[in-house]
mmCIF file of C-alpha atoms in Angstrom:
data_model
loop_
_atom_site.group_PDB
_atom_site.id
_atom_site.type_symbol
_atom_site.label_atom_id
_atom_site.label_comp_id
_atom_site.label_asym_id
_atom_site.label_seq_id
_atom_site.Cartn_x
_atom_site.Cartn_y
_atom_site.Cartn_z
ATOM 1 C CA VAL A 802 59.886 3.894 47.557
ATOM 2 C CA GLY A 803 58.750 6.220 44.851
ATOM 3 C CA MET A 804 57.666 5.892 41.584
ATOM 4 C CA ASP A 805 59.357 3.499 38.995
ATOM 5 C CA CYS A 806 61.373 6.619 37.191
ATOM 6 C CA CYS A 807 61.140 10.196 37.265
ATOM 7 C CA VAL A 808 59.174 12.172 34.781
ATOM 8 C CA ILE A 809 60.546 15.540 33.722
ATOM 9 C CA PRO A 810 58.286 17.915 32.076
ATOM 10 C CA LEU A 811 61.186 19.653 28.609
ATOM 11 C CA ARG A 812 60.698 22.774 28.054
ATOM 12 C CA HIS A 813 60.090 21.840 24.534
ATOM 13 C CA GLY A 814 56.410 21.566 22.894
ATOM 14 C CA GLY A 815 55.054 19.170 25.673
ATOM 15 C CA LEU A 816 57.378 16.313 25.971
ATOM 16 C CA SER A 817 58.918 14.923 28.679
ATOM 17 C CA LEU A 818 62.174 13.059 30.019
ATOM 18 C CA VAL A 819 61.550 9.795 31.699
ATOM 19 C CA GLN A 820 64.461 8.204 33.586
ATOM 20 C CA THR A 821 65.383 5.671 35.644
ATOM 21 C CA THR A 822 68.976 3.933 37.311
ATOM 22 C CA ASP A 823 69.592 0.579 39.127
ATOM 23 C CA PHE A 824 72.683 -1.328 40.105
ATOM 24 C CA PHE A 825 73.433 -4.192 42.257
ATOM 25 C CA TYR A 826 75.837 -7.214 42.716
ATOM 26 C CA PRO A 827 75.927 -10.360 40.570
ATOM 27 C CA LEU A 828 73.281 -12.794 41.206
ATOM 28 C CA VAL A 829 74.457 -15.870 39.041
ATOM 29 C CA GLU A 830 77.609 -17.220 37.697
ATOM 30 C CA ASP A 831 77.297 -16.575 34.787
ATOM 31 C CA PRO A 832 78.730 -12.998 33.683
ATOM 32 C CA TYR A 833 76.999 -12.638 30.329
ATOM 33 C CA MET A 834 73.557 -13.475 31.898
ATOM 34 C CA MET A 835 74.504 -11.254 34.273
ATOM 35 C CA GLY A 836 74.869 -8.793 32.078
ATOM 36 C CA ARG A 837 71.544 -9.304 30.334
ATOM 37 C CA ILE A 838 69.859 -9.316 34.004
ATOM 38 C CA ALA A 839 71.148 -6.013 34.707
ATOM 39 C CA CYS A 840 70.394 -4.532 31.580
ATOM 40 C CA ALA A 841 66.727 -5.633 31.937
ATOM 41 C CA ASN A 842 66.328 -4.750 35.508
ATOM 42 C CA VAL A 843 67.049 -1.064 34.225
ATOM 43 C CA LEU A 844 64.567 -1.280 31.324
ATOM 44 C CA SER A 845 62.237 -2.723 33.501
ATOM 45 C CA ASP A 846 61.182 0.445 35.354
ATOM 46 C CA LEU A 847 60.597 2.279 31.946
ATOM 47 C CA TYR A 848 58.225 -0.782 30.981
ATOM 48 C CA ALA A 849 56.563 -0.586 33.745
ATOM 49 C CA MET A 850 55.104 3.033 32.818
ATOM 50 C CA GLY A 851 54.094 1.772 29.763
ATOM 51 C CA ILE A 852 57.078 2.999 27.535
ATOM 52 C CA THR A 853 58.204 -0.041 24.925
ATOM 53 C CA GLU A 854 61.054 2.492 23.586
ATOM 54 C CA CYS A 855 64.316 3.387 25.051
ATOM 55 C CA ASP A 856 65.957 6.394 23.541
ATOM 56 C CA ASN A 857 69.531 5.612 25.430
ATOM 57 C CA MET A 858 71.470 3.429 27.877
ATOM 58 C CA LEU A 859 74.818 4.188 30.030
ATOM 59 C CA MET A 860 76.087 0.933 31.705
ATOM 60 C CA LEU A 861 77.519 1.467 35.056
ATOM 61 C CA LEU A 862 80.345 -1.357 36.232
ATOM 62 C CA SER A 863 82.342 -1.607 38.961
ATOM 63 C CA VAL A 864 85.141 -4.201 38.664
ATOM 64 C CA SER A 865 86.220 -5.886 42.085
ATOM 65 C CA GLN A 866 89.961 -5.126 43.031
ATOM 66 C CA LYS A 867 90.335 -8.480 44.564
ATOM 67 C CA MET A 868 89.977 -10.457 40.941
ATOM 68 C CA ASN A 869 93.243 -11.003 38.987
ATOM 69 C CA ASP A 870 94.082 -9.627 35.307
ATOM 70 C CA LYS A 871 93.096 -12.908 33.868
ATOM 71 C CA ASP A 872 89.814 -13.003 35.571
ATOM 72 C CA ARG A 873 88.922 -9.488 34.964
ATOM 73 C CA GLU A 874 89.692 -9.877 31.412
ATOM 74 C CA ARG A 875 87.502 -13.017 30.570
ATOM 75 C CA VAL A 876 84.522 -11.691 32.936
ATOM 76 C CA MET A 877 84.197 -8.237 32.534
ATOM 77 C CA PRO A 878 83.847 -8.005 28.644
ATOM 78 C CA LEU A 879 81.205 -11.231 28.573
ATOM 79 C CA MET A 880 79.064 -8.991 31.076
ATOM 80 C CA ILE A 881 79.333 -5.672 28.810
ATOM 81 C CA ARG A 882 78.653 -7.782 26.125
ATOM 82 C CA GLY A 883 75.445 -9.277 27.851
ATOM 83 C CA PHE A 884 74.439 -5.665 28.690
ATOM 84 C CA ARG A 885 74.646 -4.236 25.180
ATOM 85 C CA ASP A 886 72.522 -7.588 24.001
ATOM 86 C CA ALA A 887 69.555 -7.316 25.851
ATOM 87 C CA ALA A 888 70.042 -3.594 25.361
ATOM 88 C CA GLU A 889 69.648 -4.258 21.471
ATOM 89 C CA GLU A 890 67.029 -6.287 22.376
ATOM 90 C CA GLY A 891 65.124 -3.627 23.527
ATOM 91 C CA GLY A 892 65.342 -1.546 20.671
ATOM 92 C CA THR A 893 68.208 0.648 22.117
ATOM 93 C CA SER A 894 71.510 0.865 22.783
ATOM 94 C CA VAL A 895 74.844 1.511 25.354
ATOM 95 C CA THR A 896 76.586 4.985 24.551
ATOM 96 C CA GLY A 897 78.603 5.121 27.409
ATOM 97 C CA GLY A 898 78.690 4.828 31.335
ATOM 98 C CA GLN A 899 81.104 4.480 34.319
ATOM 99 C CA THR A 900 83.838 1.913 34.953
ATOM 100 C CA VAL A 901 85.561 2.045 38.571
ATOM 101 C CA ILE A 902 87.831 0.105 41.183
ATOM 102 C CA ASN A 903 85.971 -1.251 43.846
ATOM 103 C CA PRO A 904 86.038 -3.859 46.364
ATOM 104 C CA TRP A 905 83.103 -5.994 44.993
ATOM 105 C CA ILE A 906 81.755 -6.458 41.749
ATOM 106 C CA ILE A 907 78.479 -3.831 40.912
ATOM 107 C CA VAL A 908 76.396 -3.940 37.548
ATOM 108 C CA GLY A 909 73.732 -1.498 36.475
ATOM 109 C CA GLY A 910 72.811 1.296 34.261
ATOM 110 C CA VAL A 911 71.053 4.226 32.933
ATOM 111 C CA ALA A 912 67.749 4.006 31.159
ATOM 112 C CA SER A 913 66.428 7.575 29.245
ATOM 113 C CA VAL A 914 64.050 8.473 27.056
ATOM 114 C CA VAL A 915 62.152 11.839 25.683
ATOM 115 C CA CYS A 916 58.112 11.073 25.460
ATOM 116 C CA GLN A 917 55.001 12.635 24.381
ATOM 117 C CA PRO A 918 51.833 12.041 27.174
ATOM 118 C CA ASN A 919 50.410 9.095 25.148
ATOM 119 C CA GLU A 920 53.733 7.374 25.306
ATOM 120 C CA PHE A 921 53.928 6.798 29.017
ATOM 121 C CA ILE A 922 51.427 5.645 31.631
ATOM 122 C CA MET A 923 51.396 7.317 35.374
ATOM 123 C CA PRO A 924 51.062 4.441 38.245
ATOM 124 C CA ASP A 925 48.371 6.499 39.845
ATOM 125 C CA GLY A 926 44.890 5.790 37.557
ATOM 126 C CA ALA A 927 44.320 2.560 39.438
ATOM 127 C CA VAL A 928 40.035 2.269 39.487
ATOM 128 C CA PRO A 929 37.618 -0.705 41.142
ATOM 129 C CA GLY A 930 37.613 -3.970 39.124
ATOM 130 C CA ASP A 931 40.876 -3.782 37.534
ATOM 131 C CA VAL A 932 42.584 -7.064 37.502
ATOM 132 C CA LEU A 933 46.048 -7.160 39.073
ATOM 133 C CA VAL A 934 48.319 -9.254 36.241
ATOM 134 C CA LEU A 935 51.966 -10.624 37.204
ATOM 135 C CA THR A 936 53.986 -11.083 34.293
ATOM 136 C CA LYS A 937 57.120 -13.375 35.754
ATOM 137 C CA PRO A 938 56.799 -16.023 38.506
ATOM 138 C CA LEU A 939 58.281 -15.199 42.427
ATOM 139 C CA GLY A 940 61.011 -16.974 43.837
ATOM 140 C CA THR A 941 64.095 -15.408 42.093
ATOM 141 C CA GLN A 942 66.022 -14.636 45.249
ATOM 142 C CA VAL A 943 65.127 -18.004 46.502
ATOM 143 C CA ALA A 944 66.431 -19.993 43.358
ATOM 144 C CA VAL A 945 69.687 -18.082 43.456
ATOM 145 C CA ASN A 946 70.120 -18.843 47.253
ATOM 146 C CA ALA A 947 69.087 -22.070 46.780
ATOM 147 C CA HIS A 948 72.014 -23.110 44.192
ATOM 148 C CA GLN A 949 74.512 -21.448 46.061
ATOM 149 C CA TRP A 950 73.761 -23.905 48.858
ATOM 150 C CA LEU A 951 74.244 -27.025 46.715
ATOM 151 C CA ASP A 952 78.009 -26.534 47.879
ATOM 152 C CA GLN A 953 77.293 -25.523 51.488
ATOM 153 C CA LEU A 954 76.543 -28.200 53.643
ATOM 154 C CA GLU A 955 74.913 -27.099 56.587
ATOM 155 C CA ARG A 956 72.257 -25.080 54.480
ATOM 156 C CA TRP A 957 72.021 -27.556 52.477
ATOM 157 C CA ASN A 958 70.985 -29.710 55.016
ATOM 158 C CA LYS A 959 68.074 -27.929 55.717
ATOM 159 C CA ILE A 960 66.433 -27.729 52.527
ATOM 160 C CA LYS A 961 67.276 -31.115 51.037
ATOM 161 C CA LEU A 962 64.508 -32.992 52.175
ATOM 162 C CA VAL A 963 61.714 -30.875 50.216
ATOM 163 C CA VAL A 964 63.886 -30.409 47.095
ATOM 164 C CA THR A 965 66.465 -32.508 44.593
ATOM 165 C CA LYS A 966 69.886 -30.807 43.528
ATOM 166 C CA GLU A 967 68.404 -31.368 40.037
ATOM 167 C CA GLU A 968 65.158 -29.650 41.316
ATOM 168 C CA VAL A 969 67.267 -26.281 42.449
ATOM 169 C CA LYS A 970 69.991 -26.342 39.190
ATOM 170 C CA GLU A 971 66.343 -26.234 37.357
ATOM 171 C CA ALA A 972 64.635 -23.767 39.136
ATOM 172 C CA TYR A 973 67.991 -21.653 39.232
ATOM 173 C CA GLN A 974 67.965 -21.759 35.207
ATOM 174 C CA GLU A 975 64.483 -20.631 35.121
ATOM 175 C CA ALA A 976 64.671 -18.089 37.410
ATOM 176 C CA MET A 977 68.200 -16.827 35.513
ATOM 177 C CA PHE A 978 66.408 -16.936 32.188
ATOM 178 C CA SER A 979 63.068 -15.433 33.807
ATOM 179 C CA MET A 980 65.515 -12.562 35.139
ATOM 180 C CA ALA A 981 66.923 -11.687 31.953
ATOM 181 C CA THR A 982 63.864 -11.598 30.061
ATOM 182 C CA LEU A 983 62.564 -8.085 28.789
ATOM 183 C CA ASN A 984 59.229 -7.021 30.278
ATOM 184 C CA ARG A 985 58.766 -4.656 26.981
ATOM 185 C CA THR A 986 55.940 -7.052 25.854
ATOM 186 C CA ALA A 987 54.070 -6.311 28.990
ATOM 187 C CA ALA A 988 54.505 -2.930 28.257
ATOM 188 C CA GLY A 989 53.113 -2.688 25.061
ATOM 189 C CA LEU A 990 50.136 -4.903 26.270
ATOM 190 C CA MET A 991 49.456 -1.925 28.873
ATOM 191 C CA HIS A 992 48.226 0.116 25.877
ATOM 192 C CA LYS A 993 46.176 -2.208 24.090
ATOM 193 C CA PHE A 994 44.185 -3.277 27.236
ATOM 194 C CA GLN A 995 44.451 0.294 28.464
ATOM 195 C CA ALA A 996 45.903 -0.761 32.258
ATOM 196 C CA HIS A 997 45.570 2.032 34.629
ATOM 197 C CA ALA A 998 48.668 1.565 36.571
ATOM 198 C CA ALA A 999 51.794 -0.743 36.619
ATOM 199 C CA THR A 1000 55.119 -1.127 38.602
ATOM 200 C CA ASP A 1001 57.838 -3.682 38.641
ATOM 201 C CA VAL A 1002 58.425 -6.468 41.619
ATOM 202 C CA THR A 1003 62.178 -6.065 42.413
ATOM 203 C CA GLY A 1004 63.495 -5.710 45.798
ATOM 204 C CA PHE A 1005 60.739 -4.861 48.350
ATOM 205 C CA GLY A 1006 59.038 -7.910 46.860
ATOM 206 C CA LEU A 1007 55.854 -8.727 45.575
ATOM 207 C CA LEU A 1008 53.786 -6.872 48.539
ATOM 208 C CA GLY A 1009 56.228 -4.009 49.400
ATOM 209 C CA HIS A 1010 55.792 -2.675 45.580
ATOM 210 C CA ALA A 1011 51.774 -3.541 45.813
ATOM 211 C CA ASN A 1012 51.784 -1.382 48.819
ATOM 212 C CA ASN A 1013 53.564 1.262 47.054
ATOM 213 C CA LEU A 1014 51.580 1.225 43.833
ATOM 214 C CA ALA A 1015 48.204 1.142 46.007
ATOM 215 C CA ALA A 1016 49.547 4.474 48.313
ATOM 216 C CA GLN A 1017 50.061 6.292 44.843
ATOM 217 C CA GLN A 1018 46.137 5.900 43.572
ATOM 218 C CA ARG A 1019 43.875 8.799 43.184
ATOM 219 C CA ASN A 1020 40.956 6.893 43.486
ATOM 220 C CA GLU A 1021 40.318 4.667 46.982
ATOM 221 C CA VAL A 1022 41.000 1.035 45.647
ATOM 222 C CA ALA A 1023 42.552 -2.018 47.686
ATOM 223 C CA PHE A 1024 44.434 -4.556 45.844
ATOM 224 C CA VAL A 1025 43.364 -8.184 46.459
ATOM 225 C CA ILE A 1026 46.254 -10.801 45.622
ATOM 226 C CA HIS A 1027 44.682 -14.381 45.783
ATOM 227 C CA ASN A 1028 46.928 -16.103 43.321
ATOM 228 C CA LEU A 1029 50.793 -16.422 43.532
ATOM 229 C CA PRO A 1030 52.889 -17.918 40.662
ATOM 230 C CA ILE A 1031 55.688 -19.242 42.159
ATOM 231 C CA LEU A 1032 58.671 -21.047 40.383
ATOM 232 C CA ALA A 1033 58.699 -24.553 41.222
ATOM 233 C CA LYS A 1034 59.681 -26.277 44.995
ATOM 234 C CA MET A 1035 60.655 -22.797 46.253
ATOM 235 C CA ALA A 1036 57.678 -22.091 48.388
ATOM 236 C CA ALA A 1037 58.685 -25.223 49.899
ATOM 237 C CA ILE A 1038 62.292 -23.828 50.835
ATOM 238 C CA SER A 1039 61.627 -20.570 51.761
ATOM 239 C CA LYS A 1040 59.199 -22.737 54.550
ATOM 240 C CA ALA A 1041 62.336 -24.680 55.244
ATOM 241 C CA CYS A 1042 64.530 -22.229 56.240
ATOM 242 C CA GLY A 1043 62.084 -20.720 58.700
ATOM 243 C CA ASN A 1044 60.607 -18.371 56.270
ATOM 244 C CA LEU A 1045 64.003 -16.837 55.901
ATOM 245 C CA PHE A 1046 62.745 -15.314 52.455
ATOM 246 C CA ASN A 1047 59.223 -14.319 53.797
ATOM 247 C CA LEU A 1048 58.616 -16.051 50.303
ATOM 248 C CA VAL A 1049 54.911 -16.693 50.664
ATOM 249 C CA GLN A 1050 54.190 -13.658 52.835
ATOM 250 C CA GLY A 1051 55.216 -11.298 49.762
ATOM 251 C CA THR A 1052 58.575 -9.463 50.510
ATOM 252 C CA SER A 1053 61.163 -11.914 49.380
ATOM 253 C CA ALA A 1054 63.474 -9.703 46.998
ATOM 254 C CA GLU A 1055 62.952 -10.270 43.291
ATOM 255 C CA THR A 1056 64.880 -9.023 40.261
ATOM 256 C CA SER A 1057 63.609 -7.776 36.742
ATOM 257 C CA GLY A 1058 60.338 -8.860 37.970
#
């Protein structure tokens, strides 16, 4: 696990190219929201370095060969529109990309920006006394899976004693909109409050990314995490599944966190 972005010094006047890429399989049923989530997830890598502006984005899209023409023509334009709309909300635009045919739908992109040194914060400057701030609640993976289980009787039976169908649907909606929300405001606040380091919380879970961030620090520091904001009922679902997700243990995957 490395830093969230690559930082490449350019030949011209102290500028650096900061760049990142990410892609994954669909998480939610709404293709428009899936496009927005994919874009937010890519941009989060820039925002984790305190970068608020993105010069350019590319979209990576894999169209499933299992989809018929009618479904493909309905779903893919919505996913592309969602990605573009989120990019515009972030003050950037999608100027190109790559589309391929594949057994599975895959969506993601590339974000690039040319920065001066004062525009980004390297994730290695934490000092004793710093406060750890989590900008989004945990439990998105649990919420998405629990929503899928509403139609899978065997799996639903494992969790129905700790959560209602209405609570699952509510958590799913909250998770979907959380994942689609840009971390751009947080990136700006990093400069205002002189943050010393940050990272996103995605596939390796809170603990995985926190461990990686701690290992990057120049100073001898220890991270103490004592409060975890978690989507309602998601900890109970994780426990009811025999800690299938390891949510409270800190290793449950998140998206656009």
